[in-house]
Amino acid sequence: MKSGFVSIVGRANVGKSTLMNSLIGEKIAIVSDKPQTTRGRVTGIYNDDDVQLVFIDTPGIHTPKNKLGEHMIKTSAEAFSGVDVVLFVAEAKKPRTAELQIIEKLKGSSVPVILVLNKVDIIPKGEVAEAIGEYSQLYPFASIIPVSAKREDGVDIVLNEILPYIDEGELLYPTDIATDMTSRQLVEEIVREKFLNNLYDEIPHGIAIETVVYKDTETTKGEPISNININIICEKEQHKGMIIGKKGAMLKKTMSEARADIEDLLGQKIYMECHVKVRENWRDNESLIRSYGLNFME
Ligand SMILES: Nc1nc2c(ncn2[C@@H]2O[C@H](COP(=O)(O)OP(=O)(O)OP(=O)(O)O)[C@@H](O)[C@H]2O)c(=O)[nH]1
Ligand SMILES: [Mg+2]
């Protein structure tokens, strides 16, 4: 039996969470077309007959604009060490400043780094080849693998390249779970994902989900159902209006999309209520950040 930890790092929006989901074959990490979707450490567990890999998806590296951003960057910085392999994800294009800065950080670490060049489905072949050439001059990567995480192309090669660096070891988690996140955390993330997809500009970035009640119970027919009551926290009164929408249409649509995904993931029914609350500038308020569980490194 082999087991080990693999972290996934890179600039925001390059497809780290999409890659993790396709590596483990399950949708655990939320994905959106907006940068800074992932806010903390998200684990995804891969199992086969003789190996268990614990993937650690991290927030995209960016220049923080508030205290929440600083927490996110700290979480990412931790992922450069204390693991068996680092997957460094970038788009299959010439490296940008953010990538060059990440490479500088890698230079201080002795962990093998596999470079995953993503989104090859939308990048011309010549550009991909050029990117491989440039990156190979910059750092002694254990390997460089072009993939399309979205189409699950090349993802099996990434798994094969990881295996030589994984030592003999005991199971780290039971083999029937895909993450160590609680149902409550998964629900909060799915709701946030739907708002990221449905709203624009700063509004979804200023949303946090706070669970008030999470109670597993049974319907009158004896089927399992969870009663969930959440607060949707936003930063401004004006944002609250956008979140609720005309005659409540936005809130209704978003919550019904979330409920469908949550019931799929949990494999049971839920009953979910929500309230929208304003907490001015919560992203710069340490005690609110902590109360929403977003202080991952403390
Ligand atoms: N065309 C294409 N799009 C992709 C691919 N992988 C991811 N994407 C898209 O890129 C966007 C960002 O994907 P995420 O997986 O959320 O990126 P991330 O790196 O986790 O982003 P942060 O959590 O914000 O750091 C989404 O719109 C994805 O659908 C790919 O292989 N091809
Ligand atoms: Mg992500």
mmCIF file of C-alpha atoms and ligand atoms in Angstrom:
data_model
loop_
_atom_site.group_PDB
_atom_site.id
_atom_site.type_symbol
_atom_site.label_atom_id
_atom_site.label_comp_id
_atom_site.label_asym_id
_atom_site.label_seq_id
_atom_site.Cartn_x
_atom_site.Cartn_y
_atom_site.Cartn_z
ATOM 1 C CA MET A 1 0.000 0.000 0.000
ATOM 2 C CA LYS A 2 1.231 3.477 -0.898
ATOM 3 C CA SER A 3 -0.156 6.768 0.393
ATOM 4 C CA GLY A 4 0.765 10.421 0.251
ATOM 5 C CA PHE A 5 -0.158 14.081 -0.030
ATOM 6 C CA VAL A 6 -0.178 16.118 -3.247
ATOM 7 C CA SER A 7 -0.824 19.859 -3.210
ATOM 8 C CA ILE A 8 -2.190 21.837 -6.147
ATOM 9 C CA VAL A 9 -0.910 25.413 -6.477
ATOM 10 C CA GLY A 10 -1.001 28.168 -9.074
ATOM 11 C CA ARG A 11 -2.431 31.539 -10.061
ATOM 12 C CA ALA A 12 -6.162 32.150 -9.623
ATOM 13 C CA ASN A 13 -8.509 30.827 -12.329
ATOM 14 C CA VAL A 14 -6.016 28.502 -14.080
ATOM 15 C CA GLY A 15 -8.134 25.394 -13.333
ATOM 16 C CA LYS A 16 -6.681 23.929 -10.108
ATOM 17 C CA SER A 17 -10.061 22.914 -8.682
ATOM 18 C CA THR A 18 -11.229 21.528 -12.032
ATOM 19 C CA LEU A 19 -8.028 19.462 -12.149
ATOM 20 C CA MET A 20 -8.516 18.122 -8.627
ATOM 21 C CA ASN A 21 -12.091 17.097 -9.368
ATOM 22 C CA SER A 22 -11.045 15.257 -12.506
ATOM 23 C CA LEU A 23 -8.126 13.554 -10.703
ATOM 24 C CA ILE A 24 -10.420 12.116 -8.033
ATOM 25 C CA GLY A 25 -13.359 11.581 -10.407
ATOM 26 C CA GLU A 26 -15.795 13.503 -8.250
ATOM 27 C CA LYS A 27 -16.951 17.111 -7.953
ATOM 28 C CA ILE A 28 -15.757 18.194 -4.527
ATOM 29 C CA ALA A 29 -14.092 21.578 -5.111
ATOM 30 C CA ILE A 30 -16.273 24.375 -6.446
ATOM 31 C CA VAL A 31 -15.382 25.904 -9.820
ATOM 32 C CA SER A 32 -16.250 29.215 -11.465
ATOM 33 C CA ASP A 33 -15.022 31.473 -14.240
ATOM 34 C CA LYS A 34 -14.138 34.146 -11.648
ATOM 35 C CA PRO A 35 -10.746 34.342 -9.924
ATOM 36 C CA GLN A 36 -10.528 33.602 -6.182
ATOM 37 C CA THR A 37 -13.205 30.956 -6.205
ATOM 38 C CA THR A 38 -11.362 28.656 -3.781
ATOM 39 C CA ARG A 39 -10.930 30.333 -0.389
ATOM 40 C CA GLY A 40 -9.295 27.640 1.712
ATOM 41 C CA ARG A 41 -7.713 24.223 1.803
ATOM 42 C CA VAL A 42 -9.959 21.718 0.021
ATOM 43 C CA THR A 43 -9.051 18.034 0.173
ATOM 44 C CA GLY A 44 -9.942 15.453 -2.453
ATOM 45 C CA ILE A 45 -9.101 11.795 -1.871
ATOM 46 C CA TYR A 46 -8.115 9.408 -4.678
ATOM 47 C CA ASN A 47 -8.256 5.651 -4.036
ATOM 48 C CA ASP A 48 -7.357 2.588 -6.026
ATOM 49 C CA ASP A 49 -6.336 -0.945 -5.018
ATOM 50 C CA ASP A 50 -2.852 -0.100 -3.790
ATOM 51 C CA VAL A 51 -2.599 3.671 -3.494
ATOM 52 C CA GLN A 52 -4.323 6.516 -1.703
ATOM 53 C CA LEU A 53 -3.540 10.105 -2.690
ATOM 54 C CA VAL A 54 -4.784 13.060 -0.698
ATOM 55 C CA PHE A 55 -4.945 16.095 -2.982
ATOM 56 C CA ILE A 56 -4.933 19.545 -1.413
ATOM 57 C CA ASP A 57 -6.507 22.227 -3.596
ATOM 58 C CA THR A 58 -5.529 25.762 -2.586
ATOM 59 C CA PRO A 59 -6.640 29.358 -3.212
ATOM 60 C CA GLY A 60 -5.161 30.929 -6.344
ATOM 61 C CA ILE A 61 -2.070 33.048 -5.787
ATOM 62 C CA HIS A 62 -2.988 36.729 -6.135
ATOM 63 C CA THR A 63 -2.158 40.076 -4.572
ATOM 64 C CA PRO A 64 -4.421 40.292 -1.517
ATOM 65 C CA LYS A 65 -6.715 43.319 -1.273
ATOM 66 C CA ASN A 66 -8.167 42.516 2.145
ATOM 67 C CA LYS A 67 -7.651 40.359 5.249
ATOM 68 C CA LEU A 68 -9.551 37.433 3.719
ATOM 69 C CA GLY A 69 -7.099 37.555 0.778
ATOM 70 C CA GLU A 70 -4.178 37.463 3.229
ATOM 71 C CA HIS A 71 -5.606 34.322 4.865
ATOM 72 C CA MET A 72 -6.035 32.752 1.423
ATOM 73 C CA ILE A 73 -2.428 33.472 0.422
ATOM 74 C CA LYS A 74 -1.147 32.021 3.702
ATOM 75 C CA THR A 75 -3.095 28.823 2.991
ATOM 76 C CA SER A 76 -1.493 28.564 -0.449
ATOM 77 C CA ALA A 77 2.017 29.271 0.875
ATOM 78 C CA GLU A 78 1.716 26.332 3.289
ATOM 79 C CA ALA A 79 1.066 23.972 0.368
ATOM 80 C CA PHE A 80 4.602 24.358 -1.031
ATOM 81 C CA SER A 81 6.067 22.087 1.639
ATOM 82 C CA GLY A 82 5.107 19.132 3.828
ATOM 83 C CA VAL A 83 3.710 17.175 0.857
ATOM 84 C CA ASP A 84 5.129 14.401 -1.344
ATOM 85 C CA VAL A 85 4.499 16.167 -4.653
ATOM 86 C CA VAL A 86 3.447 19.668 -5.718
ATOM 87 C CA LEU A 87 1.281 20.044 -8.830
ATOM 88 C CA PHE A 88 1.937 23.528 -10.193
ATOM 89 C CA VAL A 89 -0.941 24.417 -12.525
ATOM 90 C CA ALA A 90 -0.681 27.147 -15.163
ATOM 91 C CA GLU A 91 -2.365 27.860 -18.459
ATOM 92 C CA ALA A 92 -0.421 26.337 -21.382
ATOM 93 C CA LYS A 93 0.865 29.772 -22.409
ATOM 94 C CA LYS A 94 4.012 31.765 -21.779
ATOM 95 C CA PRO A 95 4.538 32.284 -18.023
ATOM 96 C CA ARG A 96 3.285 35.590 -16.619
ATOM 97 C CA THR A 97 4.586 37.528 -13.624
ATOM 98 C CA ALA A 98 2.497 35.448 -11.187
ATOM 99 C CA GLU A 99 3.999 32.225 -12.557
ATOM 100 C CA LEU A 100 7.543 33.622 -12.343
ATOM 101 C CA GLN A 101 6.921 34.560 -8.712
ATOM 102 C CA ILE A 102 5.635 31.067 -7.935
ATOM 103 C CA ILE A 103 8.744 29.562 -9.538
ATOM 104 C CA GLU A 104 10.890 31.740 -7.236
ATOM 105 C CA LYS A 105 9.030 30.235 -4.261
ATOM 106 C CA LEU A 106 9.514 26.715 -5.610
ATOM 107 C CA LYS A 107 13.254 27.275 -5.645
ATOM 108 C CA GLY A 108 13.270 27.235 -1.855
ATOM 109 C CA SER A 109 11.615 23.822 -1.658
ATOM 110 C CA SER A 110 12.981 20.306 -2.152
ATOM 111 C CA VAL A 111 9.592 18.726 -2.992
ATOM 112 C CA PRO A 112 9.293 17.368 -6.568
ATOM 113 C CA VAL A 113 7.159 19.694 -8.705
ATOM 114 C CA ILE A 114 5.084 18.513 -11.656
ATOM 115 C CA LEU A 115 4.059 21.343 -13.984
ATOM 116 C CA VAL A 116 0.540 20.868 -15.348
ATOM 117 C CA LEU A 117 -0.137 23.122 -18.357
ATOM 118 C CA ASN A 118 -3.911 23.373 -18.535
ATOM 119 C CA LYS A 119 -6.645 24.433 -20.971
ATOM 120 C CA VAL A 120 -4.963 22.914 -24.064
ATOM 121 C CA ASP A 121 -8.471 22.526 -25.546
ATOM 122 C CA ILE A 122 -8.599 26.295 -26.151
ATOM 123 C CA ILE A 123 -4.903 27.106 -26.716
ATOM 124 C CA PRO A 124 -3.245 26.666 -30.143
ATOM 125 C CA LYS A 125 -0.742 23.774 -30.296
ATOM 126 C CA GLY A 126 2.157 26.074 -31.228
ATOM 127 C CA GLU A 127 1.583 28.178 -28.141
ATOM 128 C CA VAL A 128 1.503 25.059 -25.944
ATOM 129 C CA ALA A 129 4.826 23.879 -27.401
ATOM 130 C CA GLU A 130 6.348 27.311 -26.806
ATOM 131 C CA ALA A 131 5.136 27.302 -23.201
ATOM 132 C CA ILE A 132 6.698 23.881 -22.574
ATOM 133 C CA GLY A 133 9.988 25.159 -23.987
ATOM 134 C CA GLU A 134 10.021 28.300 -21.841
ATOM 135 C CA TYR A 135 8.996 26.625 -18.612
ATOM 136 C CA SER A 136 11.614 23.897 -18.975
ATOM 137 C CA GLN A 137 14.324 26.601 -18.976
ATOM 138 C CA LEU A 138 13.015 28.126 -15.758
ATOM 139 C CA TYR A 139 12.969 25.243 -13.291
ATOM 140 C CA PRO A 140 13.905 21.533 -13.120
ATOM 141 C CA PHE A 141 10.319 20.253 -13.094
ATOM 142 C CA ALA A 142 9.897 16.522 -12.409
ATOM 143 C CA SER A 143 7.757 16.560 -15.549
ATOM 144 C CA ILE A 144 5.683 18.927 -17.678
ATOM 145 C CA ILE A 145 2.256 17.650 -18.722
ATOM 146 C CA PRO A 146 -0.158 19.466 -21.054
ATOM 147 C CA VAL A 147 -3.783 18.689 -20.113
ATOM 148 C CA SER A 148 -7.364 19.748 -20.435
ATOM 149 C CA ALA A 149 -8.709 19.329 -16.925
ATOM 150 C CA LYS A 150 -12.186 20.258 -18.126
ATOM 151 C CA ARG A 151 -12.230 17.521 -20.776
ATOM 152 C CA GLU A 152 -10.293 15.108 -18.527
ATOM 153 C CA ASP A 153 -7.586 14.889 -21.175
ATOM 154 C CA GLY A 154 -4.116 13.951 -19.918
ATOM 155 C CA VAL A 155 -5.278 13.641 -16.319
ATOM 156 C CA ASP A 156 -4.367 9.922 -16.190
ATOM 157 C CA ILE A 157 -0.822 10.900 -17.201
ATOM 158 C CA VAL A 158 -0.649 13.300 -14.250
ATOM 159 C CA LEU A 159 -1.623 10.437 -11.905
ATOM 160 C CA ASN A 160 1.062 8.169 -13.416
ATOM 161 C CA GLU A 161 3.727 10.844 -13.004
ATOM 162 C CA ILE A 162 2.841 11.337 -9.337
ATOM 163 C CA LEU A 163 3.106 7.658 -8.349
ATOM 164 C CA PRO A 164 6.936 7.254 -8.397
ATOM 165 C CA TYR A 165 7.182 9.918 -5.669
ATOM 166 C CA ILE A 166 4.700 8.240 -3.326
ATOM 167 C CA ASP A 167 6.149 5.979 -0.600
ATOM 168 C CA GLU A 168 4.765 2.904 1.124
ATOM 169 C CA GLY A 169 2.315 3.978 3.813
ATOM 170 C CA GLU A 170 -0.894 3.300 5.674
ATOM 171 C CA LEU A 171 -4.333 4.485 4.595
ATOM 172 C CA LEU A 172 -4.739 8.134 5.614
ATOM 173 C CA TYR A 173 -8.549 8.149 5.290
ATOM 174 C CA PRO A 174 -11.283 5.507 4.929
ATOM 175 C CA THR A 175 -11.568 4.454 1.266
ATOM 176 C CA ASP A 176 -15.254 5.360 0.951
ATOM 177 C CA ILE A 177 -14.924 9.136 1.377
ATOM 178 C CA ALA A 178 -13.882 11.641 -1.303
ATOM 179 C CA THR A 179 -13.041 14.512 1.066
ATOM 180 C CA ASP A 180 -12.584 15.242 4.758
ATOM 181 C CA MET A 181 -14.882 18.263 4.480
ATOM 182 C CA THR A 182 -18.116 18.051 6.466
ATOM 183 C CA SER A 183 -21.531 18.042 4.752
ATOM 184 C CA ARG A 184 -22.046 21.459 6.242
ATOM 185 C CA GLN A 185 -18.894 22.839 4.574
ATOM 186 C CA LEU A 186 -19.798 21.194 1.254
ATOM 187 C CA VAL A 187 -23.271 22.755 1.356
ATOM 188 C CA GLU A 188 -21.838 26.217 2.086
ATOM 189 C CA GLU A 189 -19.405 25.880 -0.818
ATOM 190 C CA ILE A 190 -22.068 24.739 -3.306
ATOM 191 C CA VAL A 191 -24.324 27.672 -2.413
ATOM 192 C CA ARG A 192 -21.389 30.057 -2.877
ATOM 193 C CA GLU A 193 -20.547 28.462 -6.235
ATOM 194 C CA LYS A 194 -24.057 29.156 -7.541
ATOM 195 C CA PHE A 195 -23.791 32.817 -6.522
ATOM 196 C CA LEU A 196 -20.371 33.049 -8.214
ATOM 197 C CA ASN A 197 -21.985 31.777 -11.397
ATOM 198 C CA ASN A 198 -25.084 33.997 -11.232
ATOM 199 C CA LEU A 199 -23.722 37.344 -10.000
ATOM 200 C CA TYR A 200 -21.091 39.759 -11.287
ATOM 201 C CA ASP A 201 -18.261 42.067 -10.235
ATOM 202 C CA GLU A 202 -17.491 42.315 -6.543
ATOM 203 C CA ILE A 203 -20.864 40.972 -5.346
ATOM 204 C CA PRO A 204 -20.138 37.225 -5.311
ATOM 205 C CA HIS A 205 -16.622 37.789 -3.935
ATOM 206 C CA GLY A 206 -18.176 39.545 -0.946
ATOM 207 C CA ILE A 207 -20.461 36.617 -0.130
ATOM 208 C CA ALA A 208 -19.937 34.215 2.770
ATOM 209 C CA ILE A 209 -22.295 31.448 3.788
ATOM 210 C CA GLU A 210 -22.988 30.895 7.463
ATOM 211 C CA THR A 211 -24.862 27.795 8.594
ATOM 212 C CA VAL A 212 -27.299 28.511 11.420
ATOM 213 C CA VAL A 213 -28.986 25.089 11.631
ATOM 214 C CA TYR A 214 -27.942 21.746 10.130
ATOM 215 C CA LYS A 215 -30.070 18.902 11.392
ATOM 216 C CA ASP A 216 -30.264 15.377 9.981
ATOM 217 C CA THR A 217 -33.758 14.028 10.453
ATOM 218 C CA GLU A 218 -36.421 11.895 8.721
ATOM 219 C CA THR A 219 -39.512 12.598 6.651
ATOM 220 C CA THR A 220 -42.868 11.202 7.783
ATOM 221 C CA LYS A 221 -42.160 8.328 5.351
ATOM 222 C CA GLY A 222 -38.914 7.574 7.191
ATOM 223 C CA GLU A 223 -36.572 8.878 4.485
ATOM 224 C CA PRO A 224 -33.495 10.845 5.525
ATOM 225 C CA ILE A 225 -33.757 14.618 5.112
ATOM 226 C CA SER A 226 -31.526 17.415 6.387
ATOM 227 C CA ASN A 227 -33.020 20.636 7.657
ATOM 228 C CA ILE A 228 -30.633 23.419 6.780
ATOM 229 C CA ASN A 229 -30.886 27.085 7.622
ATOM 230 C CA ILE A 230 -28.213 29.407 6.262
ATOM 231 C CA ASN A 231 -27.362 33.079 6.249
ATOM 232 C CA ILE A 232 -26.075 34.558 3.024
ATOM 233 C CA ILE A 233 -23.708 37.275 4.154
ATOM 234 C CA CYS A 234 -22.941 40.172 1.823
ATOM 235 C CA GLU A 235 -20.968 43.380 2.159
ATOM 236 C CA LYS A 236 -23.431 46.119 1.191
ATOM 237 C CA GLU A 237 -27.143 46.879 1.373
ATOM 238 C CA GLN A 238 -27.055 47.416 -2.413
ATOM 239 C CA HIS A 239 -25.575 43.917 -2.894
ATOM 240 C CA LYS A 240 -28.416 42.453 -0.828
ATOM 241 C CA GLY A 241 -30.889 43.782 -3.402
ATOM 242 C CA MET A 242 -28.958 42.166 -6.265
ATOM 243 C CA ILE A 243 -28.735 38.853 -4.402
ATOM 244 C CA ILE A 244 -32.479 38.765 -3.811
ATOM 245 C CA GLY A 245 -33.352 40.106 -7.274
ATOM 246 C CA LYS A 246 -36.678 41.288 -8.687
ATOM 247 C CA LYS A 247 -39.477 39.719 -6.648
ATOM 248 C CA GLY A 248 -36.893 37.355 -5.173
ATOM 249 C CA ALA A 249 -36.145 35.761 -8.545
ATOM 250 C CA MET A 250 -32.327 35.657 -8.228
ATOM 251 C CA LEU A 251 -32.404 34.126 -4.767
ATOM 252 C CA LYS A 252 -34.997 31.558 -5.782
ATOM 253 C CA LYS A 253 -33.103 30.506 -8.913
ATOM 254 C CA THR A 254 -29.736 30.302 -7.141
ATOM 255 C CA MET A 255 -31.014 28.366 -4.146
ATOM 256 C CA SER A 256 -32.870 25.897 -6.332
ATOM 257 C CA GLU A 257 -29.692 25.247 -8.384
ATOM 258 C CA ALA A 258 -27.781 24.767 -5.137
ATOM 259 C CA ARG A 259 -30.385 22.406 -3.717
ATOM 260 C CA ALA A 260 -30.263 20.174 -6.811
ATOM 261 C CA ASP A 261 -26.461 19.828 -6.592
ATOM 262 C CA ILE A 262 -26.482 19.313 -2.831
ATOM 263 C CA GLU A 263 -29.096 16.550 -3.041
ATOM 264 C CA ASP A 264 -27.043 14.899 -5.795
ATOM 265 C CA LEU A 265 -23.843 15.036 -3.774
ATOM 266 C CA LEU A 266 -25.366 13.927 -0.465
ATOM 267 C CA GLY A 267 -27.661 11.375 -2.106
ATOM 268 C CA GLN A 268 -30.632 12.504 -0.016
ATOM 269 C CA LYS A 269 -33.252 15.230 0.230
ATOM 270 C CA ILE A 270 -32.677 18.525 1.997
ATOM 271 C CA TYR A 271 -34.971 21.289 3.191
ATOM 272 C CA MET A 272 -33.102 24.591 3.012
ATOM 273 C CA GLU A 273 -34.077 28.056 4.242
ATOM 274 C CA CYS A 274 -31.990 31.186 3.874
ATOM 275 C CA HIS A 275 -31.749 34.805 4.950
ATOM 276 C CA VAL A 276 -29.627 37.502 3.345
ATOM 277 C CA LYS A 277 -27.655 39.635 5.835
ATOM 278 C CA VAL A 278 -25.353 42.609 5.425
ATOM 279 C CA ARG A 279 -22.041 42.706 7.314
ATOM 280 C CA GLU A 280 -20.192 45.810 6.105
ATOM 281 C CA ASN A 281 -16.632 45.016 4.987
ATOM 282 C CA TRP A 282 -16.554 41.589 6.652
ATOM 283 C CA ARG A 283 -13.590 40.614 4.461
ATOM 284 C CA ASP A 284 -11.469 43.002 6.544
ATOM 285 C CA ASN A 285 -12.864 41.872 9.888
ATOM 286 C CA GLU A 286 -10.785 39.126 11.544
ATOM 287 C CA SER A 287 -13.479 38.013 13.942
ATOM 288 C CA LEU A 288 -16.099 37.657 11.184
ATOM 289 C CA ILE A 289 -13.587 35.836 8.935
ATOM 290 C CA ARG A 290 -12.972 33.436 11.833
ATOM 291 C CA SER A 291 -16.675 32.983 12.538
ATOM 292 C CA TYR A 292 -17.273 31.996 8.880
ATOM 293 C CA GLY A 293 -14.471 29.408 9.183
ATOM 294 C CA LEU A 294 -12.216 31.122 6.662
ATOM 295 C CA ASN A 295 -9.073 31.323 8.826
ATOM 296 C CA PHE A 296 -7.629 28.044 7.553
ATOM 297 C CA MET A 297 -4.084 28.382 8.852
ATOM 298 C CA GLU A 298 -4.871 29.233 12.487
HETATM 299 N N1 LIG B 1 -11.386 25.579 -21.649
HETATM 300 C C1 LIG B 1 -11.027 25.120 -20.462
HETATM 301 N N2 LIG B 1 -11.444 25.737 -19.349
HETATM 302 C C2 LIG B 1 -11.051 25.231 -18.156
HETATM 303 C C3 LIG B 1 -10.213 24.088 -18.037
HETATM 304 N N3 LIG B 1 -9.997 23.853 -16.729
HETATM 305 C C4 LIG B 1 -10.687 24.800 -16.059
HETATM 306 N N4 LIG B 1 -11.325 25.627 -16.909
HETATM 307 C C5 LIG B 1 -12.196 26.784 -16.577
HETATM 308 O O1 LIG B 1 -11.410 27.769 -15.936
HETATM 309 C C6 LIG B 1 -12.194 28.460 -14.946
HETATM 310 C C7 LIG B 1 -11.497 28.405 -13.600
HETATM 311 O O2 LIG B 1 -11.491 27.060 -13.137
HETATM 312 P P1 LIG B 1 -11.214 26.704 -11.605
HETATM 313 O O3 LIG B 1 -11.004 25.236 -11.536
HETATM 314 O O4 LIG B 1 -12.249 27.314 -10.729
HETATM 315 O O5 LIG B 1 -9.826 27.469 -11.401
HETATM 316 P P2 LIG B 1 -8.956 27.615 -10.053
HETATM 317 O O6 LIG B 1 -7.531 27.631 -10.476
HETATM 318 O O7 LIG B 1 -9.346 26.608 -9.061
HETATM 319 O O8 LIG B 1 -9.381 29.075 -9.589
HETATM 320 P P3 LIG B 1 -9.277 29.747 -8.083
HETATM 321 O O9 LIG B 1 -9.934 28.822 -7.136
HETATM 322 O O10 LIG B 1 -10.016 31.013 -8.257
HETATM 323 O O11 LIG B 1 -7.828 29.940 -7.838
HETATM 324 C C8 LIG B 1 -13.567 27.789 -14.954
HETATM 325 O O12 LIG B 1 -14.428 28.542 -15.773
HETATM 326 C C9 LIG B 1 -13.281 26.424 -15.564
HETATM 327 O O13 LIG B 1 -14.396 25.851 -16.203
HETATM 328 C C10 LIG B 1 -9.785 23.453 -19.254
HETATM 329 O O14 LIG B 1 -9.060 22.454 -19.267
HETATM 330 N N5 LIG B 1 -10.219 24.020 -20.417
HETATM 331 MG MG MG B 2 -10.146 26.798 -7.188
#
